[in-house]
CSV table of C-alpha atoms in Angstrom, one decimal:
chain,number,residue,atom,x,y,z
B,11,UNK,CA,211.0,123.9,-139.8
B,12,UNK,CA,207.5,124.2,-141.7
B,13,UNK,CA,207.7,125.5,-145.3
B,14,UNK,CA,210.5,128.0,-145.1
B,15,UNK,CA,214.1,126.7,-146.0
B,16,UNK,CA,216.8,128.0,-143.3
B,17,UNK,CA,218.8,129.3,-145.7
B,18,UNK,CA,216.1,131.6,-147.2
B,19,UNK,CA,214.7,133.0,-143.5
B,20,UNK,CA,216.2,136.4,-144.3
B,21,UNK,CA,214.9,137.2,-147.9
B,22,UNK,CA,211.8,135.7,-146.8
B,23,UNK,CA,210.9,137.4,-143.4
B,24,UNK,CA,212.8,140.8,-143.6
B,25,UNK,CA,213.4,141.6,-147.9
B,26,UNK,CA,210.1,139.8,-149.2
B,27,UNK,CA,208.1,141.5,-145.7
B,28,UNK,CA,206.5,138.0,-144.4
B,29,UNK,CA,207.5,138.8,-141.2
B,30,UNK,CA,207.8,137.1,-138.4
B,31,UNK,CA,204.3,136.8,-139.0
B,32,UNK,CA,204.8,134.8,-142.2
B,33,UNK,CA,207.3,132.6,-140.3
B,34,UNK,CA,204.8,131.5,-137.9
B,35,UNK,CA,202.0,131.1,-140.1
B,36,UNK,CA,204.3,128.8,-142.3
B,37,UNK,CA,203.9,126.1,-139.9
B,38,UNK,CA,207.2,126.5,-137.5
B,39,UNK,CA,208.0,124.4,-135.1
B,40,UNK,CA,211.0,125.9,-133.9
B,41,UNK,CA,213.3,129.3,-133.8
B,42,UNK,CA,215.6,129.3,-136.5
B,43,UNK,CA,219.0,129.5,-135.5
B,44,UNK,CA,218.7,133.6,-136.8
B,45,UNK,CA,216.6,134.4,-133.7
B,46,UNK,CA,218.5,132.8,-131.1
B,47,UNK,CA,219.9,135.0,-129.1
B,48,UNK,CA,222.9,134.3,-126.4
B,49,UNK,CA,222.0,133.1,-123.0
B,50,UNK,CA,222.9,136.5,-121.4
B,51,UNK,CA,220.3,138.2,-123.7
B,52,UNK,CA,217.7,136.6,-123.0
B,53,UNK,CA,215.0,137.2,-120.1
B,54,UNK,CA,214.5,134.2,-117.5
B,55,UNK,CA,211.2,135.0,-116.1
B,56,UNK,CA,212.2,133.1,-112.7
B,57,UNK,CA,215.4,135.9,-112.1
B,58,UNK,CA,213.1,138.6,-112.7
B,59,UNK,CA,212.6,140.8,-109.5
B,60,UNK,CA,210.1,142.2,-107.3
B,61,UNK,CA,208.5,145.8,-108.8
B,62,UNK,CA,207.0,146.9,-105.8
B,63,UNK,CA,209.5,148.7,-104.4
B,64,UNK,CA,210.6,150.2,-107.6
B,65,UNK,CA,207.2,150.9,-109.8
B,66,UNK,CA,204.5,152.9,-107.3
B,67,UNK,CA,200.7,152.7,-108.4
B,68,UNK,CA,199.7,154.2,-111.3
B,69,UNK,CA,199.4,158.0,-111.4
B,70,UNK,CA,196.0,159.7,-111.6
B,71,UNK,CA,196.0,162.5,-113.7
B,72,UNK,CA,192.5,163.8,-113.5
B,73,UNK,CA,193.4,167.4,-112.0
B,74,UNK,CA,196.8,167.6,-114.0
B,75,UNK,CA,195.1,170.4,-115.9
B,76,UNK,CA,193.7,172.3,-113.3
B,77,UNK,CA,195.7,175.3,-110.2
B,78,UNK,CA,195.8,172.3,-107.4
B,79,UNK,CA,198.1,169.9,-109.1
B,80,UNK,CA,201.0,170.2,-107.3
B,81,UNK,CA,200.8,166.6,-106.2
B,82,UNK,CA,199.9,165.2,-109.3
B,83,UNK,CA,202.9,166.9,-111.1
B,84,UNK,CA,205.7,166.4,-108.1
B,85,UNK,CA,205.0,162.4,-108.5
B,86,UNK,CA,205.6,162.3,-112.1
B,87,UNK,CA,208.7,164.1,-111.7
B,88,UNK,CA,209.2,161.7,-108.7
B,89,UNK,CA,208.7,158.8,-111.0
B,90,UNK,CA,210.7,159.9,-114.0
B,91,UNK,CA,213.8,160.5,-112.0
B,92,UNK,CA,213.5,157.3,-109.8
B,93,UNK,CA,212.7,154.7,-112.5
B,94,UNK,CA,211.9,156.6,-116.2
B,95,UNK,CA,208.7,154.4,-115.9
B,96,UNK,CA,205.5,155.0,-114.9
B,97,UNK,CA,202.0,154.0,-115.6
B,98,UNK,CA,199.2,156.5,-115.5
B,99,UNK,CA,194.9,156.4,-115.3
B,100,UNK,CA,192.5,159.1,-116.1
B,101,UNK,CA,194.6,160.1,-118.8
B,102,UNK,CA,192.3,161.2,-121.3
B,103,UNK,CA,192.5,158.2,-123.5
B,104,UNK,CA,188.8,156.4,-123.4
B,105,UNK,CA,188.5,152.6,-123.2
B,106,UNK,CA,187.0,152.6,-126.7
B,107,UNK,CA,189.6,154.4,-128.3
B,108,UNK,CA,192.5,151.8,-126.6
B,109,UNK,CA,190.4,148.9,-127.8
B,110,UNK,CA,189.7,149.7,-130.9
B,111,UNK,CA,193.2,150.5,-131.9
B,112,UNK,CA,194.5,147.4,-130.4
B,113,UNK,CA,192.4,145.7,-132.3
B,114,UNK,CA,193.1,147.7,-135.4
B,115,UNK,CA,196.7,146.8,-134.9
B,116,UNK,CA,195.5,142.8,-135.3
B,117,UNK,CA,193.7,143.8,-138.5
B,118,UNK,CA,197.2,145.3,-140.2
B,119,UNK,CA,199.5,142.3,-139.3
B,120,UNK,CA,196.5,139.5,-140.0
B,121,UNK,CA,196.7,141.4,-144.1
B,122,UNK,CA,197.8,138.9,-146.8
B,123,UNK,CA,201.9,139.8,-146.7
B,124,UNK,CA,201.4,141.2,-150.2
B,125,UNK,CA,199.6,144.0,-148.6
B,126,UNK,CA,201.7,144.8,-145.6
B,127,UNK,CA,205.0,144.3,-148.3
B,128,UNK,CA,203.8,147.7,-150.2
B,129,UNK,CA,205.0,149.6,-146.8
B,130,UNK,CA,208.6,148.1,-146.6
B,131,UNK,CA,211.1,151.0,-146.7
B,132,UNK,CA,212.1,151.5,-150.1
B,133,UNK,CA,209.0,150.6,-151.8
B,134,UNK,CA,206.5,152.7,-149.3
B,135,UNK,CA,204.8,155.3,-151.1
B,136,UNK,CA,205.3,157.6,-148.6
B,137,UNK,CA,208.8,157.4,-146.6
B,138,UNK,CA,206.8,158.5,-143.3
B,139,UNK,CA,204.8,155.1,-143.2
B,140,UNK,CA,207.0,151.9,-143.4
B,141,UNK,CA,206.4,148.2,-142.2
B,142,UNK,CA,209.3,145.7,-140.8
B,143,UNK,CA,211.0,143.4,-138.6
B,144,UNK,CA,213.2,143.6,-135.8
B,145,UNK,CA,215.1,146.7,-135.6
B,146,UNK,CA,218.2,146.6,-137.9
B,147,UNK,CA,217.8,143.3,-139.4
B,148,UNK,CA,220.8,144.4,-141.6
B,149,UNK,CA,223.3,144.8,-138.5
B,150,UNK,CA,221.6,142.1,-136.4
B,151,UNK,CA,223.1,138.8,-135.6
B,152,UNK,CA,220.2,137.6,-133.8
B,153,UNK,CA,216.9,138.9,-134.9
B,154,UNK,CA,213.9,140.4,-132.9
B,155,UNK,CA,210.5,138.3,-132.6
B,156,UNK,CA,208.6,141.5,-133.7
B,157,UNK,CA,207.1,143.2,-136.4
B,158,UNK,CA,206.1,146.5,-136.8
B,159,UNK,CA,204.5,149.7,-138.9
B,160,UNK,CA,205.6,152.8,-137.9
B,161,UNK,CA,203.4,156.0,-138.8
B,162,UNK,CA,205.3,160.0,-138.6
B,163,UNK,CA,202.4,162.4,-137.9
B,164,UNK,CA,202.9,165.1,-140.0
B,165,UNK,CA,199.1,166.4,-140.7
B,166,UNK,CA,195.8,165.1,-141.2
B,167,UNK,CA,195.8,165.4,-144.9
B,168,UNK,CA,198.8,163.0,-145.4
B,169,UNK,CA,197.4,160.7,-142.3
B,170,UNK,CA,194.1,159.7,-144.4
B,171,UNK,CA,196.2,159.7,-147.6
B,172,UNK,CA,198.7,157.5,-146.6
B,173,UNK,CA,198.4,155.4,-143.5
B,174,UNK,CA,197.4,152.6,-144.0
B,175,UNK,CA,193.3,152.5,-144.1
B,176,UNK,CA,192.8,149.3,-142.0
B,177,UNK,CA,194.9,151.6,-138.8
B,178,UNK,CA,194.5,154.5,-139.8
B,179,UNK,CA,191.2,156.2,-138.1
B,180,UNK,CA,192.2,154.3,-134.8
B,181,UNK,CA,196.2,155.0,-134.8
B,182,UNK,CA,194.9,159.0,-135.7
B,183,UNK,CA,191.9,158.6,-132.5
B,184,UNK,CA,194.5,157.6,-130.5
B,185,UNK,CA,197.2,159.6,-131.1
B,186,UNK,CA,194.7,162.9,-131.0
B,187,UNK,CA,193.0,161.4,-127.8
B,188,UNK,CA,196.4,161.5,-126.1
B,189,UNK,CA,197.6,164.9,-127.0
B,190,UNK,CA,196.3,166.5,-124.3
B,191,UNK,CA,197.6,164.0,-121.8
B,192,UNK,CA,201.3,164.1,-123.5
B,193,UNK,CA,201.7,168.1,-123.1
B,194,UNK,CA,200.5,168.1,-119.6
B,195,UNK,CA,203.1,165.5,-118.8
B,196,UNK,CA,206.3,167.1,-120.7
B,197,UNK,CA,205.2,170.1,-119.1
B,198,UNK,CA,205.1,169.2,-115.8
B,199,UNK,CA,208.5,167.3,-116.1
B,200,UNK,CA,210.0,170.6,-117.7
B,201,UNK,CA,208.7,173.1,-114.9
B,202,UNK,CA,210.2,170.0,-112.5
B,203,UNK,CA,213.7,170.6,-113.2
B,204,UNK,CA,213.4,174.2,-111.3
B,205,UNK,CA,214.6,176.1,-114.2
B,206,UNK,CA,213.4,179.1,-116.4
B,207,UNK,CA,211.8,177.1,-119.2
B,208,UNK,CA,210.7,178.9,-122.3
B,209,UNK,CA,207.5,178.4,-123.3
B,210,UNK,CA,208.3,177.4,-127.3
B,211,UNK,CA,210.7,174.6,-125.0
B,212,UNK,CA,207.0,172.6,-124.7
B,213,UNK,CA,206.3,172.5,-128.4
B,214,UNK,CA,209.6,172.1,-129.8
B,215,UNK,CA,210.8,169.2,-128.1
B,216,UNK,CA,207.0,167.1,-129.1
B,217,UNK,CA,206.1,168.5,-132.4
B,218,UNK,CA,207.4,165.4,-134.1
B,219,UNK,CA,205.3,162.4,-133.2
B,220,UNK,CA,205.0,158.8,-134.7
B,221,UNK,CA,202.3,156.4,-133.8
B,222,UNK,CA,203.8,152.5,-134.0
B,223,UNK,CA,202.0,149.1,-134.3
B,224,UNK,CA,204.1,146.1,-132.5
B,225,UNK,CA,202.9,142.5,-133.5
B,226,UNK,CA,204.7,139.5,-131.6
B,227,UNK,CA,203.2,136.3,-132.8
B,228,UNK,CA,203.3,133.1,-131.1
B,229,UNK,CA,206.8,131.8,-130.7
B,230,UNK,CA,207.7,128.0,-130.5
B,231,UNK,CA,210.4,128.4,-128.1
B,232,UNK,CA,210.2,131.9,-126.4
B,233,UNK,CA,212.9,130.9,-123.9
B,234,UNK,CA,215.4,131.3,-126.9
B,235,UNK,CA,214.3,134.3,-128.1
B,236,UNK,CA,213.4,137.9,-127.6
B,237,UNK,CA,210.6,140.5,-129.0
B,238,UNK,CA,212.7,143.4,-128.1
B,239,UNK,CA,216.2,144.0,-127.1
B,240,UNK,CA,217.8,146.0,-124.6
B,241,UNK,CA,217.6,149.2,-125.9
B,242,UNK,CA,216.6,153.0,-123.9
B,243,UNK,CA,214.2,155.2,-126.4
B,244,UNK,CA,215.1,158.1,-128.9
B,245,UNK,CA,212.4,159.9,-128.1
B,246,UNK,CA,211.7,162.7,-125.6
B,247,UNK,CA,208.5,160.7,-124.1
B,248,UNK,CA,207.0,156.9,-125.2
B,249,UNK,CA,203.5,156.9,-124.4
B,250,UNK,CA,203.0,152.6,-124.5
B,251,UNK,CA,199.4,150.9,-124.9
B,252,UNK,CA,200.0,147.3,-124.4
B,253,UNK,CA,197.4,144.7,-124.3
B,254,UNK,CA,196.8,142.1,-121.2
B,255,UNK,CA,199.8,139.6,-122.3
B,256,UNK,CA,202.3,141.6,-120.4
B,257,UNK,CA,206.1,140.7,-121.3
B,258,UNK,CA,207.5,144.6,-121.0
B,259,UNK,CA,210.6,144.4,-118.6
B,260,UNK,CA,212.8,147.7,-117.3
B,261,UNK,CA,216.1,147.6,-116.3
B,262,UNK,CA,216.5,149.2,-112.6
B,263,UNK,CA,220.1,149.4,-112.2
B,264,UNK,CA,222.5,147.5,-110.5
B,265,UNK,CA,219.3,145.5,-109.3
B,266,UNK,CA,217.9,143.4,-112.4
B,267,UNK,CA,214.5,143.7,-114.0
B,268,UNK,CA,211.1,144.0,-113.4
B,269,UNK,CA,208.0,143.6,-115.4
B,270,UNK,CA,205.5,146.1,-116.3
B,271,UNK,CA,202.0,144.7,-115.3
B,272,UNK,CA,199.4,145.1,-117.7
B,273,UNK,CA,196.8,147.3,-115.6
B,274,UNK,CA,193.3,147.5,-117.7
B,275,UNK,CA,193.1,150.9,-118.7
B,276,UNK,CA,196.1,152.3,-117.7
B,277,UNK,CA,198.9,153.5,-120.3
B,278,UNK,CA,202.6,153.3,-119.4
B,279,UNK,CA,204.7,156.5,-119.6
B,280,UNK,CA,208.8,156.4,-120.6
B,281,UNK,CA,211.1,158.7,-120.4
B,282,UNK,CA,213.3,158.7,-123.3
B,283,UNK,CA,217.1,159.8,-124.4
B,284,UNK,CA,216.1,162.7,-125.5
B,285,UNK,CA,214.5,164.1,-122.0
B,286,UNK,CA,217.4,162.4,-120.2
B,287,UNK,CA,219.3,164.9,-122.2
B,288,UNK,CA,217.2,167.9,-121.7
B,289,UNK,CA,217.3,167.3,-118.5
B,290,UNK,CA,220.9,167.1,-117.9
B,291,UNK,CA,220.7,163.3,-116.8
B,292,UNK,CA,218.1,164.3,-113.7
B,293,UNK,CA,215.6,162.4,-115.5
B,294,UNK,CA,216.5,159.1,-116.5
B,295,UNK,CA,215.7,157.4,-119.9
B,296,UNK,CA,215.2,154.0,-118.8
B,297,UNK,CA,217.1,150.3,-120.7
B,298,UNK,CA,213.9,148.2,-121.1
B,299,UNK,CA,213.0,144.7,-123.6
B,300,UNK,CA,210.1,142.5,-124.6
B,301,UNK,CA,209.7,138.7,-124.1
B,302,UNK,CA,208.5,136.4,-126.7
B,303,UNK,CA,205.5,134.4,-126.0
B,304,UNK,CA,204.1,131.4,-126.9
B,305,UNK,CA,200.4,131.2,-125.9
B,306,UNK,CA,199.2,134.4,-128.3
B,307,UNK,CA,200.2,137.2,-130.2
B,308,UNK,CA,200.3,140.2,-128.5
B,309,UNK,CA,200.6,143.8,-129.6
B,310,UNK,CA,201.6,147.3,-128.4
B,311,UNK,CA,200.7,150.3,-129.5
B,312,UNK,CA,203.3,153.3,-128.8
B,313,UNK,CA,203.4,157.2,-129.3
B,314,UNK,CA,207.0,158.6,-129.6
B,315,UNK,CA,206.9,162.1,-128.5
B,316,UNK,CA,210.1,164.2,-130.0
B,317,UNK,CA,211.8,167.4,-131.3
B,318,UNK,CA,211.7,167.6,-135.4
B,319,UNK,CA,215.5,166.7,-136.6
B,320,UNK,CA,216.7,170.3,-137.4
B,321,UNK,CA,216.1,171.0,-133.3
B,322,UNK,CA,218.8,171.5,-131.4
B,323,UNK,CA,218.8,169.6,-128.2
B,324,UNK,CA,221.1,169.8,-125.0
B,325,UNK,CA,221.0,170.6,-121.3
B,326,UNK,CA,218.4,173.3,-121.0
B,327,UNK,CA,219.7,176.7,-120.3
B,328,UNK,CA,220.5,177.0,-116.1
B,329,UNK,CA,220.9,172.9,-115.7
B,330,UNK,CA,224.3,172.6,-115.6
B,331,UNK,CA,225.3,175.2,-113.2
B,332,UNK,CA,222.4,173.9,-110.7
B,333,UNK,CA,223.7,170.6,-111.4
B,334,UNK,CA,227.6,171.6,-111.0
B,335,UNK,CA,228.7,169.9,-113.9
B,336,UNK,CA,227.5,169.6,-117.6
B,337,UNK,CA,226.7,165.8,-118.9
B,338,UNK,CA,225.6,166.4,-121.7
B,339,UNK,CA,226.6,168.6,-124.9
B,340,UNK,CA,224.4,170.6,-127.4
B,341,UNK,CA,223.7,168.7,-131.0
B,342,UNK,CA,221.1,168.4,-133.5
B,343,UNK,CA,218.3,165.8,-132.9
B,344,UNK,CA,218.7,164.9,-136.0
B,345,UNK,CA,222.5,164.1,-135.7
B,346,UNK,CA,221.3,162.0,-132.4
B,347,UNK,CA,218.6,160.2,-134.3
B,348,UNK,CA,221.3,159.1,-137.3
B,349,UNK,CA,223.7,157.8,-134.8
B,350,UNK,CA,220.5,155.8,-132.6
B,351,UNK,CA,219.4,154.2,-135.9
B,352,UNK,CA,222.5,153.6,-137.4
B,353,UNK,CA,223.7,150.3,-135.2
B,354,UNK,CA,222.0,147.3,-133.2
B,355,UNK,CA,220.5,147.7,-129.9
B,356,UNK,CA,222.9,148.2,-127.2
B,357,UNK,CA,221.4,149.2,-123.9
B,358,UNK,CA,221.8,152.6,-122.9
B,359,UNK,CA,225.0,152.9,-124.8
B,360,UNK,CA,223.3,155.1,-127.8
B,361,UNK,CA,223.4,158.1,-124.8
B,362,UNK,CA,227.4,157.8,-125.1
B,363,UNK,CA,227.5,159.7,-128.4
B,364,UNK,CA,225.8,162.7,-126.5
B,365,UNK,CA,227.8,162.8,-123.3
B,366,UNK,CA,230.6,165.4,-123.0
């Protein structure tokens, strides 16, 4: 299997930080046996249904900002409660800024692994910018075809001191370019739900925000594998650039899964646990996973919009009455962001541990 003895794929990919990255570049031929994952895991691309009649156009938001956007701000809610997915255009984000941060993204994960390594957890010299693989290698029995660096925004200052400088001007670009876009969005969703809504509800639920790099290199036999597992988001929102590979699949219930089409400048929109939550289950945080692929790498580029971990989250005030029942209880984001991180992926099951 190329230069990397089977027995040594774990110290070598996840505790030495080679990565998936390192495993491909080592000449592999084939998936280890860690990254195959069981038949009913996988995605077959051939079972995959039709999205039309789930996934609408994307949703233009020039006017989201201004008196007349009644329309604009009724189909996000639409979308949000029907699927949890959407994509959206005129969103703020210029066509430079996307590029440039995609290819920024290439620039990390193409570093010598020495370089990425200084960022695992536990050696990172600042614990709000860490590099990996898969999600919980630790708990996994199959691993994830994906590596990623994860960067918390907590202000400019440590930004340009400690994100990594090959990212770091694009991630930040980005993430500023789309902060507009992400508070006219939450707060069209919270005004949606018909309810009193403080106006401290806005900020407090996406002050905390992290800007993520996904890598999925070439795989030798994607049909075995997967980049992502089933898994719904922690965050309140997931704001997704993804590049023209495509391989982002959503669960629509009791129907099977769909793909999420790259569109050229478009960025795609999740709802996540945290919002189903808010929301009292109106809004609907949806189970979605990644393929492998074997032509090219591919990256993604996400923005997860959340509360900070001392915010208490529940039902917001007046839900549960409208609603006629309560689904979900009052607890500390925190507490819900322990529990999220602390096992595998597992569907939607993480939302179990905040139902009444």
């Amino acid at each position: 299997m190329g230069v990397v003895d089977e027995s040594q794929v774990f110290e070598f990919v996840v505790k030495k930080g080679n990565g998936v990255k390192g495993l491909t570049d080592s000449g592999l031929t084939s998936v280890p046996p860690r990254y195959i994952h069981p038949p009913e895991e996988r995605i077959d691309r051939k079972k995959t249904i039709d999205a039309t009649p789930f996934l609408g156009p994307p949703i233009n938001l020039a006017g989201l900002e201004g008196e007349n956007n009644g329309a604009i701000a009724n189909a996000l809610c639409e979308a949000a409660t029907k699927l949890g997915f959407f994509q959206v255009v005129n969103h703020g984000v210029s066509v430079q800024v996307m590029e440039r941060v995609k290819h920024a993204a290439h620039t990390f994960f193409n570093l010598p692994p020495e370089k990425k390594a200084v960022y695992l957890k536990g050696t990172t010299p600042c614990p709000n910018v860490f590099y990996g693989t898969s999600f919980s290698p630790e708990a996994e029995k199959s691993l994830e075809w994906k590596d990623y660096l994860s960067m918390i925004y907590m202000n400019d200052e440590e930004a340009m001191q400690s994100w990594p400088q090959e990212c770091r001007d694009a991630a930040l670009d980005y993430l500023k370019g789309a902060n507009k876009m992400i508070y006219g969005i939450m707060g069209s969703l919270l005004r949606g739900l018909d309810v009193e809504v403080e106006d401290s509800a806005l900020s407090l639920h996406t002050e905390a925000k992290a800007v993520n790099m996904n890598f999925y290199p070439p795989c030798p036999n994607p049909e075995l594998t997967v980049g992502v597992g089933r898994h719904s988001d922690l965050a309140a929102l997931t704001i997704l650039l993804q590049d023209d590979i495509g391989g982002l699949y959503v669960k629509v219930e009791e129907k099977g899964w769909i793909e999420i089409p790259p569109i050229e400048g478009a960025l795609v929109i999740n709802v996540g646990d945290t919002l189903e939550i808010l929301s009292n289950g109106r809004y609907k945080s949806a189970e979605h996973r990644v393929i492998a692929s074997s032509t090219k790498a591919r990256v993604s580029v996400p923005i997860f919009v959340s509360p900070r971990p001392q915010i208490m989250i529940g039902p917001l005030s007046g839900l549960p009455e409208k609603h006629g029942k309560t689904v979900y209880k009052h607890l500390l984001f925190g507490e819900y962001m322990a529990n999220y991180f602390g096992g595998v992926h597992q569907g939607k099951k993480t939302l179990d541990f905040a139902r009444v």
